[in-house]
Short mmCIF file of the C-alpha atoms (twelve columns), coordinates in Angstrom:
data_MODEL
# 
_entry.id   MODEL 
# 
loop_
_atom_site.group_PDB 
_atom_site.id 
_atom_site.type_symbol 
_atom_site.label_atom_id 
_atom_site.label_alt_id 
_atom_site.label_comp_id 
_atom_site.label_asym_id 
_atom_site.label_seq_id 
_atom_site.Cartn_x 
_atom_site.Cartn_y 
_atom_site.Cartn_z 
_atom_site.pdbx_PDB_model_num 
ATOM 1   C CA . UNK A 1   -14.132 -15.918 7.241   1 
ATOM 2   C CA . UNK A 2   -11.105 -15.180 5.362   1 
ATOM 3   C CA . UNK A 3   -13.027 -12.123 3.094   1 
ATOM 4   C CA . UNK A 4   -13.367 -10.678 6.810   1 
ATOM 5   C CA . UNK A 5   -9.665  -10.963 7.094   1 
ATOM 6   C CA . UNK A 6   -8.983  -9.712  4.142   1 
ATOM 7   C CA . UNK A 7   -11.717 -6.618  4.372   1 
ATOM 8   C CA . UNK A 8   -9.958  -5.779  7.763   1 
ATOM 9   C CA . UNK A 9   -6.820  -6.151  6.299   1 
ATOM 10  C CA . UNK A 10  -7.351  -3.814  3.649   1 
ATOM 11  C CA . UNK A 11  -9.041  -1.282  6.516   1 
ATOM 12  C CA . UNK A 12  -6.138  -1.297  8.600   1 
ATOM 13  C CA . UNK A 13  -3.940  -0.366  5.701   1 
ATOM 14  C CA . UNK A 14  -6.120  2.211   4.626   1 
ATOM 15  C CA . UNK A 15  -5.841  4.037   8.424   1 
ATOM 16  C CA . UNK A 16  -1.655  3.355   8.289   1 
ATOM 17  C CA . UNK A 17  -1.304  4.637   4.685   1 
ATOM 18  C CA . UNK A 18  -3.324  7.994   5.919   1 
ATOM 19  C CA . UNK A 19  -1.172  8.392   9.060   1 
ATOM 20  C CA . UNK A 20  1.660   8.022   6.770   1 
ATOM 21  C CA . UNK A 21  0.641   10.557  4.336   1 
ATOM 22  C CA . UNK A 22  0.206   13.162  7.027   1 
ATOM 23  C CA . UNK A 23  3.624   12.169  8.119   1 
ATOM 24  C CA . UNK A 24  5.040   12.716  5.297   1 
ATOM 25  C CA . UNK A 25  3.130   15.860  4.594   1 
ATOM 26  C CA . UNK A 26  4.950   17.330  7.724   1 
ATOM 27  C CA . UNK A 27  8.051   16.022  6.752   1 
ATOM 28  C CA . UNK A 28  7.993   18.083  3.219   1 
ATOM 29  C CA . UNK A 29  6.206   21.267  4.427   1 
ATOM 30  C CA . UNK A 30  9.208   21.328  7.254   1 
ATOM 31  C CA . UNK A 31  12.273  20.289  4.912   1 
ATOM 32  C CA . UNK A 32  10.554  22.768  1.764   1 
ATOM 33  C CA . UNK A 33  10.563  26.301  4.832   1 
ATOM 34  C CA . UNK A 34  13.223  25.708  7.003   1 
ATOM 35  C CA . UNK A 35  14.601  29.121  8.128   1 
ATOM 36  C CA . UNK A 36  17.769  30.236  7.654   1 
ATOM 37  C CA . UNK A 37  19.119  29.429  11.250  1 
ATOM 38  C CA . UNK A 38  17.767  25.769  11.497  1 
ATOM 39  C CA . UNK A 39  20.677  23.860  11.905  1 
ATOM 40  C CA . UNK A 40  19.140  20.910  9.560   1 
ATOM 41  C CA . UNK A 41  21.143  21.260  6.147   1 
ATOM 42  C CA . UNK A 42  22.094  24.674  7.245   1 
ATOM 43  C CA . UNK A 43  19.179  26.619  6.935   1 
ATOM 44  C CA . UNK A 44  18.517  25.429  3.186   1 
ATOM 45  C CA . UNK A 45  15.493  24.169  1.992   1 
ATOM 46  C CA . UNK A 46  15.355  20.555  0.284   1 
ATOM 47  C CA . UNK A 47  13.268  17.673  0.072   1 
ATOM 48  C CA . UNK A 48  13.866  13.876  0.587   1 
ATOM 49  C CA . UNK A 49  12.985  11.992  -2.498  1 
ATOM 50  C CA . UNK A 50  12.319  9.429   -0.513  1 
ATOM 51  C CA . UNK A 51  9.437   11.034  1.359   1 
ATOM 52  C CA . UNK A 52  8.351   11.569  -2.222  1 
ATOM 53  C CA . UNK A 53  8.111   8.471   -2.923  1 
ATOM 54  C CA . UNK A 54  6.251   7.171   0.171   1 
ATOM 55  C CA . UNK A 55  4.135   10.099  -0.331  1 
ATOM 56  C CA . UNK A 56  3.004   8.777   -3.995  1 
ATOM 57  C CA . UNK A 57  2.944   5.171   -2.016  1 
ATOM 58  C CA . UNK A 58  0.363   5.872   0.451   1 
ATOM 59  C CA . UNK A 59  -1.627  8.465   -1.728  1 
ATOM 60  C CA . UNK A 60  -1.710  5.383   -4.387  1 
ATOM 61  C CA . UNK A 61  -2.807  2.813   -1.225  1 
ATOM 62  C CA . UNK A 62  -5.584  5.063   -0.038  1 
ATOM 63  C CA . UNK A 63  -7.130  4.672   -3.672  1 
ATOM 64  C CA . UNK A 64  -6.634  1.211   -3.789  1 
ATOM 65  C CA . UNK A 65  -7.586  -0.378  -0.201  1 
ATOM 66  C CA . UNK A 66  -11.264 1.083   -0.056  1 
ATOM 67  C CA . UNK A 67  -11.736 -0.164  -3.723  1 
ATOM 68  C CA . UNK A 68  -10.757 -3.436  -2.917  1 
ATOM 69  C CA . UNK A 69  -12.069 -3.494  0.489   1 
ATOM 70  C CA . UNK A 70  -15.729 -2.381  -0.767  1 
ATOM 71  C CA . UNK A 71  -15.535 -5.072  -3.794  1 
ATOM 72  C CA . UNK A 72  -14.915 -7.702  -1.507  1 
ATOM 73  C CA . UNK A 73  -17.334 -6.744  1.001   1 
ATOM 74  C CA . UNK A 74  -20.236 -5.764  -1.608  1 
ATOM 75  C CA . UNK A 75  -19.374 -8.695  -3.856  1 
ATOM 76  C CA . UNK A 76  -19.212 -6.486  -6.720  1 
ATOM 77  C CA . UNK A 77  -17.138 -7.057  -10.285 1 
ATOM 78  C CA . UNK A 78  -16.201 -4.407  -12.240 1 
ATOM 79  C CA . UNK A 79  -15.045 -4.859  -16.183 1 
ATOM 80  C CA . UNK A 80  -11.351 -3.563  -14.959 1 
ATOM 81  C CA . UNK A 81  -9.094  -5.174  -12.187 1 
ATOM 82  C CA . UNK A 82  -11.892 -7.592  -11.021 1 
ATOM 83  C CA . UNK A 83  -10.363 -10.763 -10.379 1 
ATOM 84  C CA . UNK A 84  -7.841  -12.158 -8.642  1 
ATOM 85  C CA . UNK A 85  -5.076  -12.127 -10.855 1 
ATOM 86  C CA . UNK A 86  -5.196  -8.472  -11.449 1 
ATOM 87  C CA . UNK A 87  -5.666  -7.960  -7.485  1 
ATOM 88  C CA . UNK A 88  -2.701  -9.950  -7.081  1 
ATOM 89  C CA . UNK A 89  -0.367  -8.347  -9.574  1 
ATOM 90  C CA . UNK A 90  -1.809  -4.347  -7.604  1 
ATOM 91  C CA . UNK A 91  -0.953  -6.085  -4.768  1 
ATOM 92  C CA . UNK A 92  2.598   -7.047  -6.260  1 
ATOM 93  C CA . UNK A 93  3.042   -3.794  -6.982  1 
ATOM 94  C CA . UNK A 94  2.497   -1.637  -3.766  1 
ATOM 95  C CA . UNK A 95  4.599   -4.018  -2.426  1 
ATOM 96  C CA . UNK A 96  7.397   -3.349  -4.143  1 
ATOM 97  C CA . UNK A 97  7.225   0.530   -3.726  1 
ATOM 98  C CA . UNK A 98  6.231   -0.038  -0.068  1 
ATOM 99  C CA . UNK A 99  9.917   -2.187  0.484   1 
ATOM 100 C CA . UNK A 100 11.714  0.301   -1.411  1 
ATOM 101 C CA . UNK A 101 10.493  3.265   0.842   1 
ATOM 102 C CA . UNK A 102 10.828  1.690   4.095   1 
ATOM 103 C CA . UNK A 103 14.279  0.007   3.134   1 
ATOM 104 C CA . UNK A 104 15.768  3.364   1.921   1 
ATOM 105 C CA . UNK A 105 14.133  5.354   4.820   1 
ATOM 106 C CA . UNK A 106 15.235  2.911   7.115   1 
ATOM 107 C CA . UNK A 107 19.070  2.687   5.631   1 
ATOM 108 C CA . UNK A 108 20.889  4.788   8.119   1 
ATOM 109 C CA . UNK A 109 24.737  3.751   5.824   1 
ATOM 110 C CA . UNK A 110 24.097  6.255   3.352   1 
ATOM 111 C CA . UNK A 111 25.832  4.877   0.093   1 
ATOM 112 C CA . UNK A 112 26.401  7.426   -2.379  1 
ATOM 113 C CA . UNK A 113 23.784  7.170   -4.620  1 
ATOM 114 C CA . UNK A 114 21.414  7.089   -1.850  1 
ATOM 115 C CA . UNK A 115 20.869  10.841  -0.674  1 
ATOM 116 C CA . UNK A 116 18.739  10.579  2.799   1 
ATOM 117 C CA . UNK A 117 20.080  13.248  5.379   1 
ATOM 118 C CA . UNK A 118 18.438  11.405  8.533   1 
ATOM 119 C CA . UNK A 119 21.423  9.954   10.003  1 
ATOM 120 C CA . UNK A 120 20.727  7.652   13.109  1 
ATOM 121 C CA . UNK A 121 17.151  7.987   14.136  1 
ATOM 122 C CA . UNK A 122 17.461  6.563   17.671  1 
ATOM 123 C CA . UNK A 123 20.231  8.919   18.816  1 
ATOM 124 C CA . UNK A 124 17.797  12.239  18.345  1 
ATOM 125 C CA . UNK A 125 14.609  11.473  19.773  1 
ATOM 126 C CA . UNK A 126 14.171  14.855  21.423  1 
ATOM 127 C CA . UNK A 127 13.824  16.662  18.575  1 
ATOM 128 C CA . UNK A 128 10.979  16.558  16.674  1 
ATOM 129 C CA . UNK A 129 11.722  16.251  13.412  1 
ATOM 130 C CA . UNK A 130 13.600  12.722  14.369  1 
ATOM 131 C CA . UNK A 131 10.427  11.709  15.897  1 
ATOM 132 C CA . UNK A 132 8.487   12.173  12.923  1 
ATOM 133 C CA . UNK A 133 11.039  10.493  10.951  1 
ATOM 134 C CA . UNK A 134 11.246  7.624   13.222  1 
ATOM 135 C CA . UNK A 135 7.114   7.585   13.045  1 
ATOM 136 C CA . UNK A 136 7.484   7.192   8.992   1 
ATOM 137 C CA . UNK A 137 9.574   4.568   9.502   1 
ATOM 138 C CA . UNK A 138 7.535   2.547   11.251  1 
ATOM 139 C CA . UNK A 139 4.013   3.580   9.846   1 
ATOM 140 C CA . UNK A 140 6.328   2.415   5.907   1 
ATOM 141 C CA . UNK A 141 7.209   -1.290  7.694   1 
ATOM 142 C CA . UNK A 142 4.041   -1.838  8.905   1 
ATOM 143 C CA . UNK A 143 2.368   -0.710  5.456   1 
ATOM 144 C CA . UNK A 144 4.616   -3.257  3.787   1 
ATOM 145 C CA . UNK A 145 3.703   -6.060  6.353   1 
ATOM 146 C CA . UNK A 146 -0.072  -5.441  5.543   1 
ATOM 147 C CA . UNK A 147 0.326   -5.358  1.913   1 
ATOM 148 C CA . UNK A 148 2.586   -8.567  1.952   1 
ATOM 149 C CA . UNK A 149 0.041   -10.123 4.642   1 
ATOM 150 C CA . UNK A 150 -2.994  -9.728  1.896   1 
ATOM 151 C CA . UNK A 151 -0.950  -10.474 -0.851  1 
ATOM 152 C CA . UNK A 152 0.188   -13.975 1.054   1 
ATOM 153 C CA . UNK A 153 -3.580  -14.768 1.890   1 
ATOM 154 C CA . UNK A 154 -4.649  -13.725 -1.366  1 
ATOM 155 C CA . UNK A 155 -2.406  -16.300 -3.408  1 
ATOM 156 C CA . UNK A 156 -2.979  -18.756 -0.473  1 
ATOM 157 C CA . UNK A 157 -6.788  -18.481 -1.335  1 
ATOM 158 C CA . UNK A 158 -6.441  -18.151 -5.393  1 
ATOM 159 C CA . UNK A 159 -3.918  -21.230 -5.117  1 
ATOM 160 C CA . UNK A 160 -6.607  -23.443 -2.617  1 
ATOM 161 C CA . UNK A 161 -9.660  -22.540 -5.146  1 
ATOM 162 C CA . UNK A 162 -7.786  -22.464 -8.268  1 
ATOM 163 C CA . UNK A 163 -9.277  -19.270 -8.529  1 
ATOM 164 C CA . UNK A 164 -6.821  -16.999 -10.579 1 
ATOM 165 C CA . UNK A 165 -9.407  -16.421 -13.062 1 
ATOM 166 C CA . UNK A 166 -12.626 -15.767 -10.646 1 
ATOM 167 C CA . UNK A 167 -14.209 -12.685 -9.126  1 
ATOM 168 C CA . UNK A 168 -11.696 -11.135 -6.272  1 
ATOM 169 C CA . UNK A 169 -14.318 -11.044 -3.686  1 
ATOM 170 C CA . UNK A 170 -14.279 -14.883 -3.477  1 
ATOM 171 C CA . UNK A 171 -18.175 -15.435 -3.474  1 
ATOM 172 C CA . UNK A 172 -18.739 -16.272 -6.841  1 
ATOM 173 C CA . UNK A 173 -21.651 -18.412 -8.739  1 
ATOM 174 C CA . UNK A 174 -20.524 -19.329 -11.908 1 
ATOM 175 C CA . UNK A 175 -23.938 -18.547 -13.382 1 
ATOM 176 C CA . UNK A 176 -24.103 -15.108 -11.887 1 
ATOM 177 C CA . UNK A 177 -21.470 -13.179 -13.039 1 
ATOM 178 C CA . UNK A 178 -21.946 -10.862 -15.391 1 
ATOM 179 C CA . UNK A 179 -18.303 -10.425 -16.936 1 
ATOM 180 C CA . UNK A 180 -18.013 -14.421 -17.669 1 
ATOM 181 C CA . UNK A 181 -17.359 -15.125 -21.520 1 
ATOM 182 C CA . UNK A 182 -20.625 -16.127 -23.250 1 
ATOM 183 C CA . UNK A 183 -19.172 -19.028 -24.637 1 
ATOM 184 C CA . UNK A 184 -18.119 -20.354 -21.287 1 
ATOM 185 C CA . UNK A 185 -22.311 -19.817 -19.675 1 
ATOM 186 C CA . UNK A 186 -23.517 -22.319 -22.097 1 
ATOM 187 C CA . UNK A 187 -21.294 -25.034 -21.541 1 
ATOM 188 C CA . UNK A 188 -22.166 -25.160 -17.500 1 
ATOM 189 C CA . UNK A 189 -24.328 -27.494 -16.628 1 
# 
């Protein structure tokens, strides 16, 4: 039961880190040829670092939620990132560039060393470029509440099993798997 949860889990953030890519997409193709009379920035052309960033994010999600997805549901094991230590620590990491993106996107202060031009998002909802803004920012916090959702049951499952050390698909046989060290086979009963 839980591998389903965690298989639809990973699906579901698969589907929001795609939505967010186009997003984001639209966000830098309209920042990068603004024309000269767009009132945004004044008719010059820039790019948020921060859509950057959440760019990289969900490009670097959509690579790693269908590999994890399919190795849980095909009970494979691969030589690299195959158990759940190392599925942990991706996870650990995507969550920490998925927080940073939707905290800075969301942070409407603006301290200085923070350069996001958005402003208040919910005073400009009839234009669309606030929309689609708005639409990152809540396609980054529900990314972020995925990936700390799988990360959660995934220690929660490691921790139950004692599994830190075992396949990541959490169906293992002991005398099955193929990456096990040699030495370790011939003292199982």
């Amino acid at each position: 039961m839980i591998h389903n949860v965690r298989i639809v889990l990973y699906c579901v953030e698969f589907l929001f880190s795609f939505i967010l890519l186009v997003l984001c997409a639209a966000r830098l193709h309209y920042t990068t040829h603004l024309s000269p009379f767009d009132p945004l920035n004044f008719g010059v052309r820039f790019y948020d670092p921060i859509v950057v960033e959440l760019l990289v994010t969900s490009i670097l999600t959509l690579f790693w939620a269908p590999f994890v997805a399919r190795t849980i549901h095909g009970r494979y094991e691969h030589r690299f990132i195959n158990v759940f230590t190392e599925e942990l620590i991706g996870l650990a990491i995507l969550f920490l560039l998925w927080l940073v993106g939707a905290a800075v996107a969301t942070n409407t202060g603006n301290p200085p060393d923070i350069d996001v031009k958005w402003g208040n998002l919910s005073s400009c909802w009839a234009y669309g470029a606030c929309r689609l803004l708005t639409a990152m920012v809540v396609f980054a916090w529900l990314g972020w509440l995925l990936i700390f959702a799988s990360f959660v049951i995934t220690l929660l499952f490691a921790i139950a099993n004692k599994a830190f050390g075992e396949p990541m698909h959490g169906r293992w046989d002991p005398r099955a798997t193929r990456y096990r060290d040699s030495q370790q086979m011939r003292n199982l009963p």
